[in-house]
Tab-separated table of C-alpha atoms in Angstrom:
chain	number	residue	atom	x	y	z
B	13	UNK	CA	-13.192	-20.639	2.308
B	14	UNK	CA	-14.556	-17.858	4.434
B	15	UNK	CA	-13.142	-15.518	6.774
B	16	UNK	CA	-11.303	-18.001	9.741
B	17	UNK	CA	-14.125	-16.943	12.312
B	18	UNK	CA	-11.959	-15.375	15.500
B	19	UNK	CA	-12.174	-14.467	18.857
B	20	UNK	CA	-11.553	-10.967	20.059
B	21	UNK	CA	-8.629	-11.707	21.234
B	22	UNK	CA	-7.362	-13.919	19.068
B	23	UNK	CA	-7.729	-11.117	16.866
B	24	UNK	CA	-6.622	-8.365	18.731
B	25	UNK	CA	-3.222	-10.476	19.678
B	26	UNK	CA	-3.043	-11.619	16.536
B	27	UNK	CA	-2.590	-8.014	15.031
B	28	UNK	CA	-0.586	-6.571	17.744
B	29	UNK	CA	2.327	-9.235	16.890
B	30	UNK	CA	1.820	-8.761	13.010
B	31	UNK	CA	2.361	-4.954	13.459
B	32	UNK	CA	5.054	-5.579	15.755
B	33	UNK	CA	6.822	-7.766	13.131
B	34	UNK	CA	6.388	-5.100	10.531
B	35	UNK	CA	7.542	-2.017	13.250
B	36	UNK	CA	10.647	-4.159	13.628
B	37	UNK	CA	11.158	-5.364	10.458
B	38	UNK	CA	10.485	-2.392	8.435
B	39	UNK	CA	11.829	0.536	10.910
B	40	UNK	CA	13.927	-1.122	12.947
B	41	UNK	CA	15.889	-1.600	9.984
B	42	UNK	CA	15.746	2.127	9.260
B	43	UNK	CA	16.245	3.308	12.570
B	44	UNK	CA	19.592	3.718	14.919
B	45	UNK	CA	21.407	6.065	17.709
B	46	UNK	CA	23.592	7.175	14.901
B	47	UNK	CA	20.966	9.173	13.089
B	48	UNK	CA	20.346	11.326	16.436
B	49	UNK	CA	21.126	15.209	15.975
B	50	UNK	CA	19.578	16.227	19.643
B	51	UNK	CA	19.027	14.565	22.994
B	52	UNK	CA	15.439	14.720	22.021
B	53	UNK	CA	15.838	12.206	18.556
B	54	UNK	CA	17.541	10.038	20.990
B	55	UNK	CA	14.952	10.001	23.040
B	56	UNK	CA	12.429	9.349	20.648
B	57	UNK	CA	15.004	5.947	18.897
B	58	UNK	CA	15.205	4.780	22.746
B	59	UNK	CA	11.358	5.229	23.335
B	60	UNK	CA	10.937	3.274	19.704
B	61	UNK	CA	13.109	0.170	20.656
B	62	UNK	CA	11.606	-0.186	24.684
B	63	UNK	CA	7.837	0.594	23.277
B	64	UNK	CA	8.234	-1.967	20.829
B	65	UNK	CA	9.313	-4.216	22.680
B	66	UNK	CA	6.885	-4.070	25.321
B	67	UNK	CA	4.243	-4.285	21.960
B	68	UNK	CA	5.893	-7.511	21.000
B	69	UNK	CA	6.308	-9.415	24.277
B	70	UNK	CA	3.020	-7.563	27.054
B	71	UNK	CA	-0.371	-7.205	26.170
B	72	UNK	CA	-1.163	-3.612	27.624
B	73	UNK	CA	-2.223	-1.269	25.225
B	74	UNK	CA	0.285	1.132	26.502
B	75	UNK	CA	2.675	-0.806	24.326
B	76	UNK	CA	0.331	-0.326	21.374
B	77	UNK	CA	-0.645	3.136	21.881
B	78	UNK	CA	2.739	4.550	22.720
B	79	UNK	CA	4.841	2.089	19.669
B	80	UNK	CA	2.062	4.308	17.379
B	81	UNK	CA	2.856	7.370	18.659
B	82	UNK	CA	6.603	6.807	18.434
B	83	UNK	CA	6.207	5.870	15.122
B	84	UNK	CA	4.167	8.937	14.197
B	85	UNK	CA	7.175	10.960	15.416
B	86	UNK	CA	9.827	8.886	13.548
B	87	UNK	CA	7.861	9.471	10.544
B	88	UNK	CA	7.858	12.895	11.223
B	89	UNK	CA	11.304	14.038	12.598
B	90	UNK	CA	13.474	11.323	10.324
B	91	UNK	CA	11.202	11.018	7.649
B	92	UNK	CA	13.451	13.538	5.696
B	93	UNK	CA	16.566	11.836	6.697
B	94	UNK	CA	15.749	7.977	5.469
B	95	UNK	CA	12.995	8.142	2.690
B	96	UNK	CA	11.829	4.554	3.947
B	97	UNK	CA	10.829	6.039	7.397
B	98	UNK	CA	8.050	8.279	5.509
B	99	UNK	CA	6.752	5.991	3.498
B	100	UNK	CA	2.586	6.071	3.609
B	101	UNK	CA	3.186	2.292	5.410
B	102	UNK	CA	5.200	3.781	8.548
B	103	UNK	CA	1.885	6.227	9.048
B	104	UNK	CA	-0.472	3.545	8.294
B	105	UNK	CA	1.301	0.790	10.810
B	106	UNK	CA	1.593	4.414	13.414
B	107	UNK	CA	-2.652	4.926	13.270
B	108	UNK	CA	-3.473	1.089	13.157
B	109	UNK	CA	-0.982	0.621	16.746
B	110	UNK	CA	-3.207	3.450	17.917
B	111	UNK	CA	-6.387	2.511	17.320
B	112	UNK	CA	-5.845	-0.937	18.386
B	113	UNK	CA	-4.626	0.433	21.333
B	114	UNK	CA	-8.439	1.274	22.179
B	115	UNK	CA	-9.390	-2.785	22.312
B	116	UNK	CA	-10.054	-3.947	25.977
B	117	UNK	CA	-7.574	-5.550	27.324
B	118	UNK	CA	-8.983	-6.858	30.219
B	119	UNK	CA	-9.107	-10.189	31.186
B	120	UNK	CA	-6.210	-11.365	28.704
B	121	UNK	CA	-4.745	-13.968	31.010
B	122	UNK	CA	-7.710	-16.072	31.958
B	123	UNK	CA	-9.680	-17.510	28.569
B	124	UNK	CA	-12.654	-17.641	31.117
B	125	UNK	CA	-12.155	-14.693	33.090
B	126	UNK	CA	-15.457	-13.164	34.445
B	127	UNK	CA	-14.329	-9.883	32.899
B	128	UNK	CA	-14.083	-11.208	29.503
B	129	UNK	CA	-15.107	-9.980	27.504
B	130	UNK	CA	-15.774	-6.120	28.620
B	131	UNK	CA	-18.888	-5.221	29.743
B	132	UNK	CA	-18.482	-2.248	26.935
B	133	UNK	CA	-20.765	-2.652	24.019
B	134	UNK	CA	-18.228	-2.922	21.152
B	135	UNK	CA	-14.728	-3.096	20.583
B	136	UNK	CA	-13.263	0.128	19.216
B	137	UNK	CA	-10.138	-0.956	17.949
B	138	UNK	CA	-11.169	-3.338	16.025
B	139	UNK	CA	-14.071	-1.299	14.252
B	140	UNK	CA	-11.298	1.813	13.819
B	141	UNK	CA	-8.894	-0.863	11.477
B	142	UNK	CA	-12.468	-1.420	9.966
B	143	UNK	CA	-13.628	1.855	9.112
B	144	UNK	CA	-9.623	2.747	8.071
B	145	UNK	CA	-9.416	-0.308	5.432
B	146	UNK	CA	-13.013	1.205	4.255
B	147	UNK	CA	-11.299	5.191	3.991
B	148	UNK	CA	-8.067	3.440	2.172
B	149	UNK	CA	-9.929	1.935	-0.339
B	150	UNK	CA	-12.397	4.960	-0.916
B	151	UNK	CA	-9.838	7.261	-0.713
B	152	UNK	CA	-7.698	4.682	-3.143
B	153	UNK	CA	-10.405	4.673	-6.111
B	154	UNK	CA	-11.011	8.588	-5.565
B	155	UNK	CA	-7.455	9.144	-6.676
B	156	UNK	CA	-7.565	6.566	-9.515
B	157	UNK	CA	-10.973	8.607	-11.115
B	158	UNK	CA	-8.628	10.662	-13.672
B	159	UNK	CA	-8.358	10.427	-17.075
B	160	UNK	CA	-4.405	8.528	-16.989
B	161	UNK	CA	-5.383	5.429	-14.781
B	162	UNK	CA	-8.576	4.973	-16.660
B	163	UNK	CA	-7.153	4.863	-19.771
B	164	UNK	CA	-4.534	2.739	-18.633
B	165	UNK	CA	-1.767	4.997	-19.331
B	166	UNK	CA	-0.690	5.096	-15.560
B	167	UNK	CA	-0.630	1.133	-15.364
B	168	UNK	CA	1.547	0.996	-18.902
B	169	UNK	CA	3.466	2.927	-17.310
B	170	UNK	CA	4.162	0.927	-14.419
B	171	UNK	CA	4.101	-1.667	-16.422
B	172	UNK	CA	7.042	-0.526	-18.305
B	173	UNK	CA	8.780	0.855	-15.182
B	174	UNK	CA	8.451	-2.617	-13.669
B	175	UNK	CA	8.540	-5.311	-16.249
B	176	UNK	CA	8.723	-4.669	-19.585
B	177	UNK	CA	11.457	-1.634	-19.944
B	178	UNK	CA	10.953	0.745	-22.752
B	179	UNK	CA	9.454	-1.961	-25.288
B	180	UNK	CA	5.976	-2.373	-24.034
B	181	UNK	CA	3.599	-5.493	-25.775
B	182	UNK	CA	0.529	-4.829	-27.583
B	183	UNK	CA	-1.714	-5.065	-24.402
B	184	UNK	CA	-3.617	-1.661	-24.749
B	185	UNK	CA	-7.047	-3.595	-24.314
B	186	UNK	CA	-5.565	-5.422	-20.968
B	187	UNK	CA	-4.361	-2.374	-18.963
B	188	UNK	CA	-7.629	-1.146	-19.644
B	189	UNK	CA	-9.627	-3.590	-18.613
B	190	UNK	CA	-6.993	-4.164	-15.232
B	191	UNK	CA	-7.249	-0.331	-14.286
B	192	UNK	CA	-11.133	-0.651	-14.363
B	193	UNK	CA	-11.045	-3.638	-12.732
B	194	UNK	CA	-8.818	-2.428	-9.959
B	195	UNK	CA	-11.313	0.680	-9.482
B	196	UNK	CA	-14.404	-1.308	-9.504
B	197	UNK	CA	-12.651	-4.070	-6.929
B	198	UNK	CA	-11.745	-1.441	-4.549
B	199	UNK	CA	-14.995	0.292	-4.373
B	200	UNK	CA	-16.731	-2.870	-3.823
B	201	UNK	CA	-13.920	-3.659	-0.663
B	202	UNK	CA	-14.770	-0.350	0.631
B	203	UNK	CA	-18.472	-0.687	0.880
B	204	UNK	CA	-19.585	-4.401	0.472
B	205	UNK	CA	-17.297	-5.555	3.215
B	206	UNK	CA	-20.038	-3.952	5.845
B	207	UNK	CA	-22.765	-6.159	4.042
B	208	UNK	CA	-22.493	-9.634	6.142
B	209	UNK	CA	-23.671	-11.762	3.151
B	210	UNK	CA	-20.883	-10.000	0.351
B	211	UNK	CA	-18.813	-10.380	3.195
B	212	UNK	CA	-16.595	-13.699	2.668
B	213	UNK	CA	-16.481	-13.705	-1.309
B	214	UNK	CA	-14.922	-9.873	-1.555
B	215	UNK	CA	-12.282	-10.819	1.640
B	216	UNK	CA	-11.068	-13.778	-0.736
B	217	UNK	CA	-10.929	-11.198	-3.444
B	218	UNK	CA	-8.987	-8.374	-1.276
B	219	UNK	CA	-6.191	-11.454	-0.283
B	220	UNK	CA	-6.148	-12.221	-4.207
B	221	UNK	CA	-5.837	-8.155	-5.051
B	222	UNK	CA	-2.851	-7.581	-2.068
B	223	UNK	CA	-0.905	-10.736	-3.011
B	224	UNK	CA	-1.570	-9.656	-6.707
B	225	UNK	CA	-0.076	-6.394	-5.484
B	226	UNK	CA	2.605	-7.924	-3.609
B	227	UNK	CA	3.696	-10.246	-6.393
B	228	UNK	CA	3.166	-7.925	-9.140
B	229	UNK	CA	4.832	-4.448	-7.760
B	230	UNK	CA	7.051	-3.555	-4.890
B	231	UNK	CA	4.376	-3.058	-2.240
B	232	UNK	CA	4.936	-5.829	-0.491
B	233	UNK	CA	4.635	-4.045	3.594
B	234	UNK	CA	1.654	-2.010	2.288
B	235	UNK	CA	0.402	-5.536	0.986
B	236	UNK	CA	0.635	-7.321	4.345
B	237	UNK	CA	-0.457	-4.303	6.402
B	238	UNK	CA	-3.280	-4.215	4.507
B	239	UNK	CA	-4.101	-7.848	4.690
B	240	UNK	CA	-3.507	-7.812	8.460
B	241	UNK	CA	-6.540	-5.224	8.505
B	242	UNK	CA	-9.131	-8.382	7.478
B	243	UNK	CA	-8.101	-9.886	10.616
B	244	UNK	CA	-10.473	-7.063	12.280
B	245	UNK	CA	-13.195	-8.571	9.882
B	246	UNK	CA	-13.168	-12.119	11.566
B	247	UNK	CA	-13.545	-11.241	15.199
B	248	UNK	CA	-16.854	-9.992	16.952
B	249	UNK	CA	-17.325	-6.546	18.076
B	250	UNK	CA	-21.039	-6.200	18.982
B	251	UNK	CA	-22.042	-7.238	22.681
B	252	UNK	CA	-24.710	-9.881	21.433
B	253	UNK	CA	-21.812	-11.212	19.242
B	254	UNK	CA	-19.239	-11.292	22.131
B	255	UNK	CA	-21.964	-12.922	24.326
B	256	UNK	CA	-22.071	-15.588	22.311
B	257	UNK	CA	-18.152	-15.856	21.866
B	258	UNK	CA	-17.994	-15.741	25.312
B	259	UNK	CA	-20.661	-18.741	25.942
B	260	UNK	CA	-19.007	-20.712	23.433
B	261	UNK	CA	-14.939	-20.647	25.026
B	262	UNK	CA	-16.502	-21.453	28.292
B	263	UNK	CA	-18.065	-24.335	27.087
B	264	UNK	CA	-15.128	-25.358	25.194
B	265	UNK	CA	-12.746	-25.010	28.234
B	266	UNK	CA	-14.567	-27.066	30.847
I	4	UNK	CA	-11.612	2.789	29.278
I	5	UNK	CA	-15.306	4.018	30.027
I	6	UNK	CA	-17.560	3.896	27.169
I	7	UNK	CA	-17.338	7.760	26.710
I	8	UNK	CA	-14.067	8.026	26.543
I	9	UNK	CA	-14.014	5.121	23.643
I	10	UNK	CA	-16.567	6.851	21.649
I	11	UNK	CA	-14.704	9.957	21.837
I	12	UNK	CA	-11.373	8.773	21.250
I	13	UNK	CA	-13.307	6.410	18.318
I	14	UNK	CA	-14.762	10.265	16.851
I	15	UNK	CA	-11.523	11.662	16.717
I	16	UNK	CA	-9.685	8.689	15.033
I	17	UNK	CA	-12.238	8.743	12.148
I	18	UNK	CA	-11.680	12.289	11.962
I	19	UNK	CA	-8.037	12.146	11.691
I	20	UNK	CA	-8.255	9.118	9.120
I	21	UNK	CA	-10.571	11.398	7.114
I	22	UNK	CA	-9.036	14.639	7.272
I	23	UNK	CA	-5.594	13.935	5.957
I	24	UNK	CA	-7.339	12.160	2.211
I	25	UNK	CA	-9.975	15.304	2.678
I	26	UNK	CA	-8.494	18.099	2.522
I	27	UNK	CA	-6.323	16.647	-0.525
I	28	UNK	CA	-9.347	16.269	-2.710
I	29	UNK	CA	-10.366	19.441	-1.718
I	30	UNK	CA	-7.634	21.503	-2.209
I	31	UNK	CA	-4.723	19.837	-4.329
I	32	UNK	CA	-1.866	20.008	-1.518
I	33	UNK	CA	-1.450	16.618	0.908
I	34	UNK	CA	-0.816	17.628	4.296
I	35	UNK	CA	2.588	16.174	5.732
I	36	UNK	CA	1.385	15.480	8.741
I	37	UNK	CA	-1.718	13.591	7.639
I	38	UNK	CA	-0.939	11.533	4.374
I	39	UNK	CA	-3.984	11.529	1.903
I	40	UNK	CA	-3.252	7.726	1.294
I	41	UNK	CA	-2.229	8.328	-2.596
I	42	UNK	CA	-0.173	4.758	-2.905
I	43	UNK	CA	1.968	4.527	-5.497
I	44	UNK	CA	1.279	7.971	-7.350
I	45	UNK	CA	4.946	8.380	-8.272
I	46	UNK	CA	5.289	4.969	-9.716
I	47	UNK	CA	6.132	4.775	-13.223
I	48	UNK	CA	6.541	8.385	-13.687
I	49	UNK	CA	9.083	9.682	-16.565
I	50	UNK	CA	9.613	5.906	-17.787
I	51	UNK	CA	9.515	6.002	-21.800
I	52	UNK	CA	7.869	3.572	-24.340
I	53	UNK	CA	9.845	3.339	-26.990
I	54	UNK	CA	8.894	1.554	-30.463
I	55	UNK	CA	11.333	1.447	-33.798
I	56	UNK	CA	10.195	0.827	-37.199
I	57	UNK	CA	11.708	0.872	-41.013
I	58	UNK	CA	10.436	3.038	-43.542
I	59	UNK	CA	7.712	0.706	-44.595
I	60	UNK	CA	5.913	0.483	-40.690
I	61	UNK	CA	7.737	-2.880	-40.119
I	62	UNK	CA	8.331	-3.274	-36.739
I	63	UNK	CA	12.007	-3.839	-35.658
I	64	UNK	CA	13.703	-5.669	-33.342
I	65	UNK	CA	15.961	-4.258	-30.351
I	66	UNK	CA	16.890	-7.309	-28.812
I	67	UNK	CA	17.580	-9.419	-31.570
I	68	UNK	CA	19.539	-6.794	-33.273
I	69	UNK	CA	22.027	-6.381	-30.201
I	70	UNK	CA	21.821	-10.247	-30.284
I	71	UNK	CA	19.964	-10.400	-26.852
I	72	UNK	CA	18.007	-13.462	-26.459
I	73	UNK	CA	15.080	-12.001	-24.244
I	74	UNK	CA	14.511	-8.681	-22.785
I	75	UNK	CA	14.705	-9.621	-19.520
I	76	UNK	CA	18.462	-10.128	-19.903
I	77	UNK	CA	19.450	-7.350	-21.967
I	78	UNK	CA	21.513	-4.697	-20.079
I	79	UNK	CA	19.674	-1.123	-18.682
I	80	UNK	CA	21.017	0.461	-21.388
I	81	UNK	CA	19.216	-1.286	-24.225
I	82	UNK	CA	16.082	-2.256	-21.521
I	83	UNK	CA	15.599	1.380	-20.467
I	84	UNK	CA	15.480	4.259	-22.828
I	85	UNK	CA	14.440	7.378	-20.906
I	86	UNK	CA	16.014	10.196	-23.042
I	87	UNK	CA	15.685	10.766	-26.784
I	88	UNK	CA	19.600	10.491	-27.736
I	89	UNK	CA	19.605	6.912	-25.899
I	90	UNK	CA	16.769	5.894	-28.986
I	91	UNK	CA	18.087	6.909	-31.696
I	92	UNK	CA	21.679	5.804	-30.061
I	93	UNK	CA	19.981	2.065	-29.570
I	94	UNK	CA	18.385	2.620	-33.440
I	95	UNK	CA	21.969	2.921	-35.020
I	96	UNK	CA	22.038	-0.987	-34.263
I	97	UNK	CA	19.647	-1.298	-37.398
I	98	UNK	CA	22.012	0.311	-39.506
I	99	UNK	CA	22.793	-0.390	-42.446
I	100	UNK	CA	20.066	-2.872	-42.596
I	101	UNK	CA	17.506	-0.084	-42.905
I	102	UNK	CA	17.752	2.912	-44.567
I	103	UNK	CA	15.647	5.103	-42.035
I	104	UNK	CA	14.663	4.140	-38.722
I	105	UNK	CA	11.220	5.910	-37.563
I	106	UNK	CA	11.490	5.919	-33.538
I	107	UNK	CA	8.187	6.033	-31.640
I	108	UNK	CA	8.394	7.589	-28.007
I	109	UNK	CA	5.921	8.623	-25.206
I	110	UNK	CA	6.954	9.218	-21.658
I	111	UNK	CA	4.585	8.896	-18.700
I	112	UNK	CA	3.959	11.991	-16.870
I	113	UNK	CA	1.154	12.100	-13.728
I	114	UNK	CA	-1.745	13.116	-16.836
I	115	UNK	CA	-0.946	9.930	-19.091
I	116	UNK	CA	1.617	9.248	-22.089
I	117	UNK	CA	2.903	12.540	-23.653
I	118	UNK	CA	4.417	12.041	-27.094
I	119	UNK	CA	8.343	12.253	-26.625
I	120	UNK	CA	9.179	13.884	-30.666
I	121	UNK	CA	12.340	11.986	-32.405
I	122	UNK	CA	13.677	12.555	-35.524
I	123	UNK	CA	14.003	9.365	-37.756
I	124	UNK	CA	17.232	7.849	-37.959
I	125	UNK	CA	18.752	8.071	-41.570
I	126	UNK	CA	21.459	5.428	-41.810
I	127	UNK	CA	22.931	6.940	-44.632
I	128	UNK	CA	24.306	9.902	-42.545
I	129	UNK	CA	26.858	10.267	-40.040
């Protein structure tokens, strides 16, 4: 199994409706006219709802854009009223609308449109979600170099928090071994996913370490955002690359 | 979007992606407006390990002596034991089997497991 290989806008739609799922899902749930205290938090629920909306069902990156900079507000101005609405994955989903928002859009309704894809050399949206999976992970193992998660302490811990209650096994050697490994995994997604040829065995080992997560510990909408961000890895964003996607849908259309 | 206008808006992304994680590791304090994408870091914190013994080091029991088949369905009381008084309050179960139960505790803090000091439990005494 490798990457599914992806058109540009394959890709690009294909993220814009898995964010929009999540924006609903995870603060539209969170999220109501009741929690206004001013015309202006009214404003800014109403402005939520119609942006994503228009992210779900148009493909302008208006839609994108302004859903990420609604969401950058919610986080923001109700963040201290619901706990859930400043979580690190409201941010994260807020940045990754934005900077998806800068993938041409041109073009979107004709799969051989002349305009398609953009004359522009790359696509910046899709290399942002890149270079932002990179800075999570980096940042990620940077915080794990202390003494606590590298003796395992912090993962006993969790471990007790989340499975075992106050009676944790014998498995000093294990939590070890897993906090290492979890370091060692993440600095190898942050860098060797830029290296073509490491490329397709460390995505199959990111999907194994966020369902891990997801399965393990409750981070299941940090799991899937993060997941959604190797969608960016299958599409083209060079111009020779693009050339050739382009050469190969209209051949495959007609 | 012109070119220029993508590469600047592209320079200013990275920046704010950047800054945010940056000026945590350089300073200790996360900004609120730009997280420093520490996931999890509060997870697991002031959970306690707790382990009982008898006088000789033998290990004992929790579950089986509140006649709980598996931990997993043992109620919070018995599962979680955060505060000293609720260990030595769960080691009065091995009375009088025992004479002295020896409790074990740590607690997590953000620095690792700090040792959580309990008295043994002498059954002999009220």
């Amino acid at each position: 199994m490798t990457l599914p290989p992806l058109t540009s806008r394959q890709a690009v739609l294909g993220l814009r409706f898995g964010f929009a799922l999540i924006a609903w899902s995870q603060v539209g749930g969170h999220l109501h006219l009741g929690m206004a205290r001013s015309p202006w938090h009214a404003a800014l629920i109403v402005a939520f709802y119609i942006m994503a909306t228009g992210l779900s069902l148009t493909w302008g990156r208006t839609w994108s854009v302004g859903t990420g900079i609604a969401l950058a507000l919610v986080y923001h101005v109700f963040g201290d009223h619901d706990g859930a609405l400043q979580r690190h994955q409201v941010w994260l989903l807020a940045s990754s609308l934005v900077w998806l928002g800068l993938s041409p859009v041109e073009g979107w309704r004709s799969p051989t449109a002349a305009s398609w894809p953009p004359r522009r050399e790359t696509d910046p949206g899709l290399r942002l979600l890149r270079v932002q999976l990179s800075v999570l992970y980096a940042f990620g193992v940077l915080h794990k170099l202390t003494p606590a998660f590298l003796s395992g302490d912090r993962l006993e811990a969790i471990a007790v928090e989340q499975w075992f209650g106050s009676d944790l096994p014998s498995l000093h050697v294990g939590f070890v071994a897993a906090a290492w490994a979890t370091v060692g995994i993440e600095l190898a997604l942050a860098v060797g996913l830029w290296h073509r040829s490491l490329r397709p065995f460390l995505a199959r080992l990111g999907l194994l370490l966020h369902v891990g997560f997801a399965v393990l510990l409750p981070v299941q909408t940090f799991s899937v955002l993060a997941l959604l961000h190797y969608v960016a890895w299958c599409a083209p964003t060079t111009a020779k690359r693009r050339r050739e996607e382009q050469a190969l849908t209209r051949a495959w259309a007609g | 979007m012109s070119l220029h206008h993508a590469t600047v808006a592209s320079a200013l992304a990275v920046v704010a992606m950047l800054t945010g994680p940056t000026w945590f590791v350089a300073t200790g304090d996360e900004l609120r407006g730009l997280p420093a994408w520490r996931m999890f870091e509060d997870a697991g914190l002031g959970v306690c390990d707790v382990q009982f013994a008898d006088e000789t080091g033998r290990a004992l029991d929790r579950y089986r002596a509140h006649g709980v088949p598996h931990r997993f369905v043992a109620p919070d009381a018995l599962f979680a034991l955060d505060d000293p008084e609720a260990a030595r309050g769960v080691a009065r179960s091995f009375c009088p089997e025992v004479d002295r139960v020896d409790i074990t505790m740590r607690c997590a803090t953000p620095e690792g497991w700090r040792p959580q000091p309990v008295a043994p439990l002498r059954c002999s005494r009220p």
